[in-house]
Tab-separated table of C-alpha atoms in Angstrom:
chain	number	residue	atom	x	y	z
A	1	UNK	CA	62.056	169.259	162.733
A	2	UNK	CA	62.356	165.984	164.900
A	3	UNK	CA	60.600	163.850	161.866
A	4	UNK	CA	63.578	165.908	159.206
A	5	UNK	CA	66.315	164.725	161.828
A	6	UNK	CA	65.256	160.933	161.945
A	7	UNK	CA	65.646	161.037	158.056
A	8	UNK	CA	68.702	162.908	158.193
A	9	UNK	CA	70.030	160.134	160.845
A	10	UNK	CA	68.850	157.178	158.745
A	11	UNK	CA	70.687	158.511	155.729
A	12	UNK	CA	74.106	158.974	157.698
A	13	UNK	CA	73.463	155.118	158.860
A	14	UNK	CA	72.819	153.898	155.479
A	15	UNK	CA	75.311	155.740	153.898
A	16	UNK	CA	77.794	154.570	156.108
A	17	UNK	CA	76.893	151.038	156.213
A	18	UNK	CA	77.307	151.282	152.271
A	19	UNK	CA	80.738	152.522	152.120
A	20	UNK	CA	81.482	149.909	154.879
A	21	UNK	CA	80.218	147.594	152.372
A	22	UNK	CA	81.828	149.245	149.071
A	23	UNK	CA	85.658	150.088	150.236
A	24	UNK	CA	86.973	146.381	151.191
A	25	UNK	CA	85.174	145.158	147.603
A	26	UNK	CA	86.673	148.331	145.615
A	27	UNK	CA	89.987	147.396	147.713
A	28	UNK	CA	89.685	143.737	146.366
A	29	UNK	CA	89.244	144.979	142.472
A	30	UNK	CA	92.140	144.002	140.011
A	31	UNK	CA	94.516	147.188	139.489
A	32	UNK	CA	95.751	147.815	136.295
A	33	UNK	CA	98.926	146.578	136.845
A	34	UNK	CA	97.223	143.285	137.924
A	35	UNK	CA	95.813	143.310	134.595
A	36	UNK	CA	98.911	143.158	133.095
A	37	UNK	CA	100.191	140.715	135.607
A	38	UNK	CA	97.649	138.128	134.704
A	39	UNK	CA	97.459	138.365	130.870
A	40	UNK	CA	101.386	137.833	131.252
A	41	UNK	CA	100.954	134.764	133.573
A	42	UNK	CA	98.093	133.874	130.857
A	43	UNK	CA	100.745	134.017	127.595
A	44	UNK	CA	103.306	132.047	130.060
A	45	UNK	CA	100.758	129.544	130.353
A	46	UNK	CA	100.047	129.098	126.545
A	47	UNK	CA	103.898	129.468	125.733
A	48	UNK	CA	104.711	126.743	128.367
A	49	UNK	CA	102.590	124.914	126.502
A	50	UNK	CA	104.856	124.346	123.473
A	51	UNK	CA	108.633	125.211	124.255
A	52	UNK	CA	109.218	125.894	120.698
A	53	UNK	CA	113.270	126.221	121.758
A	54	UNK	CA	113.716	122.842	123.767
A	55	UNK	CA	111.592	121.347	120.835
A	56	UNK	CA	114.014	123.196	117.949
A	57	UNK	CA	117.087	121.508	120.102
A	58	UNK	CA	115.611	118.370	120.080
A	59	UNK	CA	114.564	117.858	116.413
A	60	UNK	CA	116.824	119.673	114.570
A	61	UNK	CA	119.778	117.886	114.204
A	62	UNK	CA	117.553	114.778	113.053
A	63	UNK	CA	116.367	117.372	110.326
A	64	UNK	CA	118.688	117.424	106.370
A	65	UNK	CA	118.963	119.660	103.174
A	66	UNK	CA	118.583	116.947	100.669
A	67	UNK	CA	120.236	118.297	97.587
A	68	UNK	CA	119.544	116.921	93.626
A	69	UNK	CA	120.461	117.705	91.030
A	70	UNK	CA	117.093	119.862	90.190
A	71	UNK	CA	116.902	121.788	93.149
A	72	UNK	CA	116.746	121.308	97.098
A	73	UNK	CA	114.462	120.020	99.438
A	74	UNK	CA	114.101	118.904	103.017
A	75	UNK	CA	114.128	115.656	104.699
A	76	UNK	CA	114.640	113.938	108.200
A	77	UNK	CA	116.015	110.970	109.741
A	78	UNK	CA	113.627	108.326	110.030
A	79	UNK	CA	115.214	105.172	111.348
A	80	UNK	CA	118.779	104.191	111.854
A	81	UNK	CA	120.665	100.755	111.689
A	82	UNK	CA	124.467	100.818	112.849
A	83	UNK	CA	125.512	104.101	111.774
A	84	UNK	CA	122.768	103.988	108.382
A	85	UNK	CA	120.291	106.485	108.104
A	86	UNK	CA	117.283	106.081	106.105
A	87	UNK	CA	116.041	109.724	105.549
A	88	UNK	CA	112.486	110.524	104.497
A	89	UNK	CA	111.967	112.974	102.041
A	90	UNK	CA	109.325	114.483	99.158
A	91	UNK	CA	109.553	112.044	95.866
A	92	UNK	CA	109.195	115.290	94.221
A	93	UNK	CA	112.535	116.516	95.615
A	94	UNK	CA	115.175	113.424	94.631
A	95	UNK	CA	113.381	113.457	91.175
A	96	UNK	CA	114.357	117.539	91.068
A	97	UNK	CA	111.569	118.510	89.766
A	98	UNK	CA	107.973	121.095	91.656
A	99	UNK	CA	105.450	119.290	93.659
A	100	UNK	CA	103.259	120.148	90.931
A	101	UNK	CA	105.938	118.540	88.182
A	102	UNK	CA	104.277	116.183	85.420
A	103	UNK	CA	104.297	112.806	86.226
A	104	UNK	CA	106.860	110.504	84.186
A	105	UNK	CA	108.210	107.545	86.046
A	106	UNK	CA	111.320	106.966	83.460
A	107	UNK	CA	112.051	110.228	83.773
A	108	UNK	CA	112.280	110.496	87.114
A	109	UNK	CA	114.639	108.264	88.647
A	110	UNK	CA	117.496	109.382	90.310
A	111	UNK	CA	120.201	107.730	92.309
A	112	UNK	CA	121.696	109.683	94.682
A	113	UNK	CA	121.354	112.752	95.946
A	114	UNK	CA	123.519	114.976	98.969
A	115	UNK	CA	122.057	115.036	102.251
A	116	UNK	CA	123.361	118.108	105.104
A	117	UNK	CA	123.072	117.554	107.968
A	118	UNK	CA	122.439	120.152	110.804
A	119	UNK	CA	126.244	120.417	111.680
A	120	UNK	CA	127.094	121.304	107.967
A	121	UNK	CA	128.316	117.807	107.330
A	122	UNK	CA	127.816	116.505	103.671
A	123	UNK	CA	127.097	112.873	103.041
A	124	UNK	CA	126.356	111.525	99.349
A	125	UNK	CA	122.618	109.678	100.176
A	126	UNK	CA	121.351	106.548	97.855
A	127	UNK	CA	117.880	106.546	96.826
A	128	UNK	CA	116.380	103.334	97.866
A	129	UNK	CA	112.476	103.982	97.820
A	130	UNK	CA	110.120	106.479	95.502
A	131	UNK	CA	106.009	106.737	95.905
A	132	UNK	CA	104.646	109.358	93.666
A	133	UNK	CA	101.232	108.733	94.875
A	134	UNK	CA	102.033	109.772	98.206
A	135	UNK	CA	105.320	112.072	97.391
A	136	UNK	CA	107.446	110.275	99.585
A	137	UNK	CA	111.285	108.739	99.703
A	138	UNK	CA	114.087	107.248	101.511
A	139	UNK	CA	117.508	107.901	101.172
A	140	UNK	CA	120.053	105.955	102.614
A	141	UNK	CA	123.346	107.173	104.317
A	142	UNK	CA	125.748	104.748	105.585
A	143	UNK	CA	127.873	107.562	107.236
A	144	UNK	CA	125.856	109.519	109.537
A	145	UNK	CA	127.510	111.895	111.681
A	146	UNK	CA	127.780	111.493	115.238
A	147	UNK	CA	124.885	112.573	117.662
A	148	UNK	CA	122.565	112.172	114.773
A	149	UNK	CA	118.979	110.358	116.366
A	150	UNK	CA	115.978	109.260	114.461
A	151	UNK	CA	112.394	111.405	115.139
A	152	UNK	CA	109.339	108.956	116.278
A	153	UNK	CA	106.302	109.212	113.866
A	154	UNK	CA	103.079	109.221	115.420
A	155	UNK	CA	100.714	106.770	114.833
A	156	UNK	CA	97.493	109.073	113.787
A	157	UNK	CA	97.041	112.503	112.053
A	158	UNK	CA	96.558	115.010	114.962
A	159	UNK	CA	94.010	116.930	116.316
A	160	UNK	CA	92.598	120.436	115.059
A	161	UNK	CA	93.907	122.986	117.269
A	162	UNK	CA	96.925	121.349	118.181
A	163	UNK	CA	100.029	123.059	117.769
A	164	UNK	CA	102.542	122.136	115.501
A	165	UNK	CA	106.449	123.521	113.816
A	166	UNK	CA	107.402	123.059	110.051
A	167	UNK	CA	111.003	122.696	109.784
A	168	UNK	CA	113.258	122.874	106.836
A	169	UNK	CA	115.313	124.756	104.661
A	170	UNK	CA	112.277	126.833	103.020
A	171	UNK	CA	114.538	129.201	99.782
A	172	UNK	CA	117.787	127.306	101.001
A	173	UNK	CA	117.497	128.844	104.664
A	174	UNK	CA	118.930	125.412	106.974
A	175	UNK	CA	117.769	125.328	110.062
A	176	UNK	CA	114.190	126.844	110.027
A	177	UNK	CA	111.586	126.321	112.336
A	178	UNK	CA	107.897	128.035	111.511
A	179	UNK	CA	105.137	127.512	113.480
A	180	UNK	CA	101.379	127.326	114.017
A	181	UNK	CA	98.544	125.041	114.562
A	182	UNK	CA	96.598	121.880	113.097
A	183	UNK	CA	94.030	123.899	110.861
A	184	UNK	CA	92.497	120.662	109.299
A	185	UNK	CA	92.900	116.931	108.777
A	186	UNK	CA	91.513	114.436	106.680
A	187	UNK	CA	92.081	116.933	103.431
A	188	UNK	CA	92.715	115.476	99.637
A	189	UNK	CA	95.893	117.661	98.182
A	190	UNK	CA	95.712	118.086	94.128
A	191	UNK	CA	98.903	117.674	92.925
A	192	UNK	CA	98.868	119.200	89.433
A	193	UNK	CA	99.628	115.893	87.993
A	194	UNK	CA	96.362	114.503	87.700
A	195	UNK	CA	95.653	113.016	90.708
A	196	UNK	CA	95.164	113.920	94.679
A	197	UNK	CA	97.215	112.357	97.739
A	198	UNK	CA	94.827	111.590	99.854
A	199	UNK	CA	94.615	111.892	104.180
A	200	UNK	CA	96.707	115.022	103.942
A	201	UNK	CA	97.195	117.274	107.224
A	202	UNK	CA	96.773	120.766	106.436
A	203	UNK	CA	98.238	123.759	108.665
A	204	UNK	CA	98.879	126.991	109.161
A	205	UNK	CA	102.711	126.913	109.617
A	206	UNK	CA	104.221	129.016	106.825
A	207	UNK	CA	105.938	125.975	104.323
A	208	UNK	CA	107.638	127.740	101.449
A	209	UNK	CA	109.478	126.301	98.447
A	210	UNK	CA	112.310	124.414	100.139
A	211	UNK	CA	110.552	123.243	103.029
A	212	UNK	CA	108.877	119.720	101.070
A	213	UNK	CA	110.196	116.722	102.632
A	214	UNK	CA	110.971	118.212	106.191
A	215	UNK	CA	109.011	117.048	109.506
A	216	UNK	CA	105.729	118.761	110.690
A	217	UNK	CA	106.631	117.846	114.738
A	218	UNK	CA	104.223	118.548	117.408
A	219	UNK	CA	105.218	119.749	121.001
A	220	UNK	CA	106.031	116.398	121.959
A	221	UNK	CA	108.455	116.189	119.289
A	222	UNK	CA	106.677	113.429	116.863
A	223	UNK	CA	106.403	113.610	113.114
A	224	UNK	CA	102.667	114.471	112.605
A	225	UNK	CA	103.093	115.009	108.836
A	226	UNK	CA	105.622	115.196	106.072
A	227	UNK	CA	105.681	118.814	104.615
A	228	UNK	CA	104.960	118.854	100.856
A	229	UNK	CA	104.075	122.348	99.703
A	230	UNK	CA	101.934	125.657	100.651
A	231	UNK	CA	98.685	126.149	99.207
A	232	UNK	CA	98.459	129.635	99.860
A	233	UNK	CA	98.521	132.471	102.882
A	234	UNK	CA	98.805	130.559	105.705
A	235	UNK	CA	97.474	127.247	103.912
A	236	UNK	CA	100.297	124.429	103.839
A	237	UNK	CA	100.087	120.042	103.850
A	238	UNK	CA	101.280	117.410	104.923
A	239	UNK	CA	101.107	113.626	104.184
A	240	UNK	CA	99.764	112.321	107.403
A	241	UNK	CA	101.379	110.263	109.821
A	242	UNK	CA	99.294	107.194	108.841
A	243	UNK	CA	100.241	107.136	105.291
A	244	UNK	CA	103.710	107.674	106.598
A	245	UNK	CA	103.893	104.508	108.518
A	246	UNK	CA	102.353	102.831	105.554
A	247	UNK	CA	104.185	103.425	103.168
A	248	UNK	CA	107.705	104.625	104.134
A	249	UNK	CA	108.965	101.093	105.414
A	250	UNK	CA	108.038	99.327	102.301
A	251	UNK	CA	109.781	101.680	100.403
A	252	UNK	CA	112.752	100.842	102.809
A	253	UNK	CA	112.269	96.918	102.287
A	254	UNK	CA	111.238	96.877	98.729
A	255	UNK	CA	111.849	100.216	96.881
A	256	UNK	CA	108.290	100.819	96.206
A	257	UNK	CA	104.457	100.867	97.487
A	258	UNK	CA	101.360	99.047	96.042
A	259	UNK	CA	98.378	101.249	96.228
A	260	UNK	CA	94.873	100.235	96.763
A	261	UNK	CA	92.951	100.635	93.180
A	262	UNK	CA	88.803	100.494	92.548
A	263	UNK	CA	88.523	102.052	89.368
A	264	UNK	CA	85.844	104.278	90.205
A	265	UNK	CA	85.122	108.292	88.993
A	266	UNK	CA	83.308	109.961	91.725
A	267	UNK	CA	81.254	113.525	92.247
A	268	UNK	CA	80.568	114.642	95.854
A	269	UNK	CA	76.565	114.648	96.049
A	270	UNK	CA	75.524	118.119	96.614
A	271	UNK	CA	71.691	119.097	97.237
A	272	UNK	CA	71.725	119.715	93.226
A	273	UNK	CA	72.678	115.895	92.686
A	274	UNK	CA	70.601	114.852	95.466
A	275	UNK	CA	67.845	117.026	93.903
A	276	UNK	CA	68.713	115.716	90.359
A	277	UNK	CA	68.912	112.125	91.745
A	278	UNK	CA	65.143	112.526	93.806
A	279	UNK	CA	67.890	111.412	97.033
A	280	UNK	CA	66.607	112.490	100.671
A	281	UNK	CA	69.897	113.639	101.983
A	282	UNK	CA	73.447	115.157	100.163
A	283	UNK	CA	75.143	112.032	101.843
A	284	UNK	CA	77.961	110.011	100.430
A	285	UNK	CA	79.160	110.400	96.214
A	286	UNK	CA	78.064	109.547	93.252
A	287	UNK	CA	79.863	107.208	91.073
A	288	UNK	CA	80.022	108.837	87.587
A	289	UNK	CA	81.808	105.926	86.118
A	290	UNK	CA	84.067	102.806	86.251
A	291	UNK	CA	87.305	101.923	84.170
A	292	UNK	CA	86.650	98.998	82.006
A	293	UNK	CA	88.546	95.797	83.072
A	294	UNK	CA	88.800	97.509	86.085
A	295	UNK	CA	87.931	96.015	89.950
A	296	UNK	CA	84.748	98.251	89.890
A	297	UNK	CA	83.486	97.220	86.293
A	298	UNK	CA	80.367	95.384	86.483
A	299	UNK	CA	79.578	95.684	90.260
A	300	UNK	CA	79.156	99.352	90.293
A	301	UNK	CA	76.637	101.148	88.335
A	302	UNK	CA	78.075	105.059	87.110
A	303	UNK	CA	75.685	107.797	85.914
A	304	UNK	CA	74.176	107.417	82.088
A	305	UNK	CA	72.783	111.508	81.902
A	306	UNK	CA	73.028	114.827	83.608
A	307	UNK	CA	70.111	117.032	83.953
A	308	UNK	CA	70.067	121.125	84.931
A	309	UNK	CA	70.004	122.016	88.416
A	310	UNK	CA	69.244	125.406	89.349
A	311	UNK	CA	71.516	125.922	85.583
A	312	UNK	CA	74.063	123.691	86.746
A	313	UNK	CA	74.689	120.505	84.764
A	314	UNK	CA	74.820	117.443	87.339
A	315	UNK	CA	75.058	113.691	86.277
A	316	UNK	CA	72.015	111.366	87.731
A	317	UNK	CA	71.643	107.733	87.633
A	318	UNK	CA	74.640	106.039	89.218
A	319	UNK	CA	75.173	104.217	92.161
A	320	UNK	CA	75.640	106.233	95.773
A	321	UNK	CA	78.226	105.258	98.098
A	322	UNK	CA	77.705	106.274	101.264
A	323	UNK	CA	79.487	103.307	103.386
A	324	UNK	CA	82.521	101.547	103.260
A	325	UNK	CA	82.998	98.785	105.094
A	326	UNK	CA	80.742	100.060	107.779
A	327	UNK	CA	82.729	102.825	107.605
A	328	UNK	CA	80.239	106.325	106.617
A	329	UNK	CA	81.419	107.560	103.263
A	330	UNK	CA	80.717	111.337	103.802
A	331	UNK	CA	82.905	112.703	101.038
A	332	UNK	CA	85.572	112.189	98.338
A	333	UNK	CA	88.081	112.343	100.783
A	334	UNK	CA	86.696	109.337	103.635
A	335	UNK	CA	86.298	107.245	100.718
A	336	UNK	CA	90.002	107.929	99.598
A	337	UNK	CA	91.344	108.137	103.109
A	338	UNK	CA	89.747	104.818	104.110
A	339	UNK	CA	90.992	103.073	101.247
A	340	UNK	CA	94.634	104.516	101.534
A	341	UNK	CA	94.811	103.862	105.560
A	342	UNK	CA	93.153	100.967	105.687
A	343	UNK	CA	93.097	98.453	102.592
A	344	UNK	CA	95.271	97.008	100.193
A	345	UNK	CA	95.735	94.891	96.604
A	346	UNK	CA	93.693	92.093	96.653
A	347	UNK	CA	91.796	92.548	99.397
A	348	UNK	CA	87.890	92.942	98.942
A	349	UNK	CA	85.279	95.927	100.507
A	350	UNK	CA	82.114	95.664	101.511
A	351	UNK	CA	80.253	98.796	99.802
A	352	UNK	CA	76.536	100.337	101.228
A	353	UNK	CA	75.350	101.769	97.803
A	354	UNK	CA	71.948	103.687	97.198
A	355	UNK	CA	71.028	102.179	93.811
A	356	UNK	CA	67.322	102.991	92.298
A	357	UNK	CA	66.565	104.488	94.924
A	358	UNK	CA	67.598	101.089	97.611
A	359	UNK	CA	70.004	100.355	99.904
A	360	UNK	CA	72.155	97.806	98.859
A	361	UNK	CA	75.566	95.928	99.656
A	362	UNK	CA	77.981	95.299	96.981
A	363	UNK	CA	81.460	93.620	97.501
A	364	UNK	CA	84.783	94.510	95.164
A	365	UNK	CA	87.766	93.293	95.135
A	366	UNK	CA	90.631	95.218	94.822
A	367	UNK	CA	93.246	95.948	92.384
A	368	UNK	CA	96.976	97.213	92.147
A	369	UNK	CA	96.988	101.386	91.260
A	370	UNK	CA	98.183	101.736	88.072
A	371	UNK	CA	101.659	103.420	86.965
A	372	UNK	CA	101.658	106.851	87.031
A	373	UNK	CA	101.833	108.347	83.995
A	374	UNK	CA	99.443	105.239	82.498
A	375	UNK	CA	96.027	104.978	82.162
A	376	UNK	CA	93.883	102.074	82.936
A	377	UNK	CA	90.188	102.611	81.248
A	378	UNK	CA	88.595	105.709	80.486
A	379	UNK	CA	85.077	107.380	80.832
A	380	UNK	CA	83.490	110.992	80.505
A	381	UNK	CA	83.284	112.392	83.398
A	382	UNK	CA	82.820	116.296	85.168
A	383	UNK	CA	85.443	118.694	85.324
A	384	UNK	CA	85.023	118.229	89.279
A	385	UNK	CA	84.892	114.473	89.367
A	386	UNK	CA	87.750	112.842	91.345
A	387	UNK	CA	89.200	110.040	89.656
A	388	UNK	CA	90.370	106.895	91.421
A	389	UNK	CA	89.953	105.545	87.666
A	390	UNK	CA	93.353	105.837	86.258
A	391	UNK	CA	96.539	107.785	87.758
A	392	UNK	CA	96.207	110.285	85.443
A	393	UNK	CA	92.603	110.736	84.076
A	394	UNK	CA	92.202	111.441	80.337
């Protein structure tokens, strides 16, 4: 009996020592009202992080309805000189014709076009600029209403994950504002015309028919990309804020843009071309020809065969870029991005080509991009090859 009352006593002292123990850590537990406390301080936090009103009040009266005679579009103010405006827009949208509109240079021009402005005010806008390689123009309006300020462009395409706000007038709606985040960067955009715009920023900010032309702003409030069309559910681009830069104040200055021009037809080398080609690694791509007379012709070498792969047909025997200027080629789109960003007419790259199965260096010099709607040279080449050959590939 003593021997059951010593266990008996233990158990009391253990027990109680546990709930000793137990009570102030069940007392420190999160209720379920601090539950919802904290995933409310959480959204705070994440919505604090991108004051989507401030940033609407900031941008939006920089942001137009640019109105042709073909349709509408958006726009935004750019830069201003003693009460002018020059207001950036889609080339697609002053010529009044789709983003995905055949290319025809004399058939494009237009002179003016209307430009609203936030406050409803109407101004008639000159056009003073047109790229069609990059889908970009200026309009000019000498009469800008009052409290109308330009938006900063960044400097670089932004970061994945970032968070960004389309506005526009997407169907005719003024005054939108959509938003999302950076979903990729660094993307080549078919146009439907026969050739890509290169460096494009793609999101995931709904951009609808009427929205080409307007700003892509991030929470700071800086143009990270001009909105040119929507590729899909919750797929839209942008023309990056590098080719922005680029090319927007020479169309201010001069009315137009030169474009970088190698004259090369290129295929991204997948393990089948790598395999076909007896390469080590899918690295760089695979010139699959050059346009004759063109800055390419002669110094690079393009594929002379094709050969079955696993049954796909894949060309074999040209010349492998996989560097420019130091710079690694990993796809169509580096090599297309460098060159757009970071070259120009006339000026000569350095090229690290795999040739024979060697390393080698090549230099070319540059030319000026042909006319759209021209064609400079021709050569067969795969349905998938992307042409830098001619503006719009035979």
């Amino acid at each position: 009996m003593k021997r059951k009352a010593v266990w008996v006593g233990l158990a009391v002292v253990v027990l109680t020592l546990l709930v000793a123990v137990a009570v102030p850590a069940l007392a420190q537990l999160p209720t379920e009202e601090d539950v919802y406390a904290q995933e409310g301080a959480g959204n705070s936090t994440q919505q604090s992080a991108c004051q989507y009103q401030q940033l609407y009040e900031n941008t939006s009266p920089a942001v137009v309805q640019v109105l042709s005679d073909g349709g509408q579009g958006s726009g935004f103010v750019f830069a201003q000189d003693n009460g002018t405006s020059y207001v950036v827009t889609n080339e697609h949208v002053v010529a009044g014709v789709g983003p995905s509109g055949e290319v025809d240079e004399g058939e494009r021009e237009t002179d003016t076009v209307d430009v609203r402005f936030a406050d409803g005010a109407v101004r008639s806008g000159n056009v003073t600029g047109t790229d069609v390689y990059t889908d970009l123009a200026v309009v000019q309006v000498n009469d800008t209403p009052e409290g109308v300020e330009s938006i900063p462009v960044a400097e670089e395409s932004p970061p994945i994950g970032q968070r960004v706000a389309a506005l526009g007038s997407p169907f005719g709606l003024e005054g939108t504002m959509t938003h999302g985040i950076v979903s990729g960067v660094n993307r080549s955009m078919p146009t439907g015309a026969g050739f890509s715009i290169p460096d494009t920023v793609q999101t995931d900010a709904s951009i609808n028919p009427g929205n080409s032309g307007g700003p892509l702003v991030s929470c700071d409030g800086e143009v990270v990309g001009v909105n040119r069309a929507g590729g899909g559910d919750n797929i839209g681009f942008a023309v990056s804020p590098a080719l922005v830069g680029r090319v927007v104040p020479e169309l201010i200055d001069n009315g137009s843009y030169d474009h970088p021009y190698l004259g090369v037809g290129t295929v991204p080398v997948t393990p089948a071309v790598a395999e076909a080609n007896g390469l080590n690694a899918s690295e760089g791509v695979l010139v699959v020809g050059t346009a004759s007379d063109g800055p390419a012709d002669g110094v690079l070498v393009g594929s002379n065969d094709t050969e079955t792969v696993d049954g796909q047909q894949v060309p074999v025997g040209g010349d492998v870029i996989v560097a420019v200027d130091g710079q690694t080629v990993a796809s169509q789109e580096s090599l297309g991005s460098y060159l757009a960003r970071e070259t120009a007419p006339g000026e000569e790259v350095e090229l690290t080509v795999i040739r024979d199965g060697n390393r080698t260096t090549v230099n070319v010099t540059l030319g000026e991009r042909p006319r759209a709607g021209t064609v400079m040279g021709s050569v067969a080449q795969p349905a998938d090859a992307t042409a830098d050959i001619a503006a719009r590939p035979p």
